[in-house]
């Protein structure tokens, strides 16, 4: 989680995927810290987890997650999330 926060600050990605189960700082805590930062508040944060219970989903929403994907997931699910949240640069010809 701490390493992810550092990389987010350095690279400023358009979207962040965080696994719930991470050492030292779990995905919920990482998501909450991202969302509390004014610079990154609008950044989509997608939680990844093998758990799909109601309370797991609710805990993700409370932390500020934009979406929640249950593992295992397929390419169609992943590309669907990317298409919903990634801003594409207009092509200049």
Coordinates of C-alpha atoms in Angstrom, one line a residue:
X1 CA 0.0 0.0 0.0
X2 CA 2.7 2.5 0.9
X3 CA 4.6 1.6 -2.3
X4 CA 1.5 2.1 -4.3
X5 CA 0.9 5.6 -2.8
X6 CA 4.5 6.5 -3.7
X7 CA 4.0 5.3 -7.3
X8 CA 0.7 7.1 -7.6
X9 CA 2.3 10.4 -6.5
X10 CA 5.2 9.9 -9.0
X11 CA 3.3 8.7 -12.0
X12 CA -0.3 10.1 -11.5
X13 CA -2.1 7.3 -13.4
X14 CA -5.6 7.7 -14.7
X15 CA -6.9 4.7 -12.7
X16 CA -5.6 2.6 -9.8
X17 CA -6.3 -1.0 -9.1
X18 CA -5.7 -2.2 -5.5
X19 CA -6.0 -5.6 -4.0
X20 CA -7.7 -5.8 -0.7
X21 CA -5.0 -8.1 0.7
X22 CA -1.8 -6.2 0.8
X23 CA 1.0 -6.1 3.4
X24 CA 1.1 -3.3 6.0
X25 CA -1.5 -1.1 4.4
X26 CA -4.5 -3.0 3.0
X27 CA -6.5 -2.0 -0.1
X28 CA -9.3 -0.3 1.9
X29 CA -6.7 1.8 3.8
X30 CA -4.9 2.6 0.6
X31 CA -8.1 3.6 -1.2
X32 CA -9.1 5.8 1.7
X33 CA -5.8 7.6 1.7
X34 CA -6.0 8.2 -2.1
X35 CA -9.5 9.6 -1.8
X36 CA -8.5 11.9 1.1
X37 CA -5.8 13.5 -1.0
X38 CA -7.3 16.5 -2.9
X39 CA -5.0 16.0 -5.8
X40 CA -6.1 12.4 -6.3
X41 CA -9.6 12.4 -5.0
X42 CA -11.2 12.1 -8.4
X43 CA -8.9 9.3 -9.5
X44 CA -10.9 6.1 -10.0
X45 CA -9.9 3.4 -7.6
X46 CA -10.9 -0.2 -8.3
X47 CA -10.8 -2.8 -5.6
X48 CA -9.8 -6.3 -6.4
X49 CA -10.7 -9.2 -4.2
X50 CA -11.6 -12.8 -4.0
X51 CA -14.3 -11.9 -1.5
X52 CA -17.7 -10.8 -2.9
X53 CA -19.9 -10.6 0.2
X54 CA -22.2 -7.6 0.9
X55 CA -19.9 -6.3 3.7
X56 CA -16.8 -6.6 1.5
X57 CA -18.5 -4.5 -1.2
X58 CA -19.8 -2.0 1.4
X59 CA -16.4 -1.6 3.0
X60 CA -14.9 -0.8 -0.4
X61 CA -17.6 1.9 -1.0
X62 CA -17.0 3.4 2.5
X63 CA -13.3 3.6 1.7
X64 CA -14.2 5.5 -1.5
X65 CA -13.7 2.8 -4.2
X66 CA -15.1 3.6 -7.6
X67 CA -15.7 0.0 -8.5
X68 CA -15.1 -3.5 -7.2
X69 CA -14.0 -6.6 -9.2
X70 CA -14.1 -10.1 -7.8
X71 CA -11.3 -12.5 -8.6
X72 CA -11.0 -14.4 -10.7
X73 CA -12.0 -12.0 -13.4
X74 CA -11.8 -12.2 -17.2
X75 CA -10.4 -9.8 -19.8
X76 CA -13.9 -8.6 -20.7
X77 CA -14.5 -7.5 -17.2
X78 CA -11.2 -5.7 -17.0
X79 CA -11.5 -4.0 -20.3
X80 CA -15.1 -2.9 -19.4
X81 CA -13.8 -1.2 -16.3
X82 CA -11.0 0.5 -18.2
X83 CA -13.4 1.7 -20.9
X84 CA -15.7 3.2 -18.2
X85 CA -13.0 5.1 -16.3
X86 CA -10.1 5.9 -18.7
X87 CA -10.1 9.2 -20.5
X88 CA -8.8 8.7 -24.0
X89 CA -6.7 11.4 -25.6
X90 CA -8.1 12.6 -28.9
X91 CA -6.0 11.5 -31.8
X92 CA -4.4 14.2 -33.9
X93 CA -3.9 13.3 -37.6

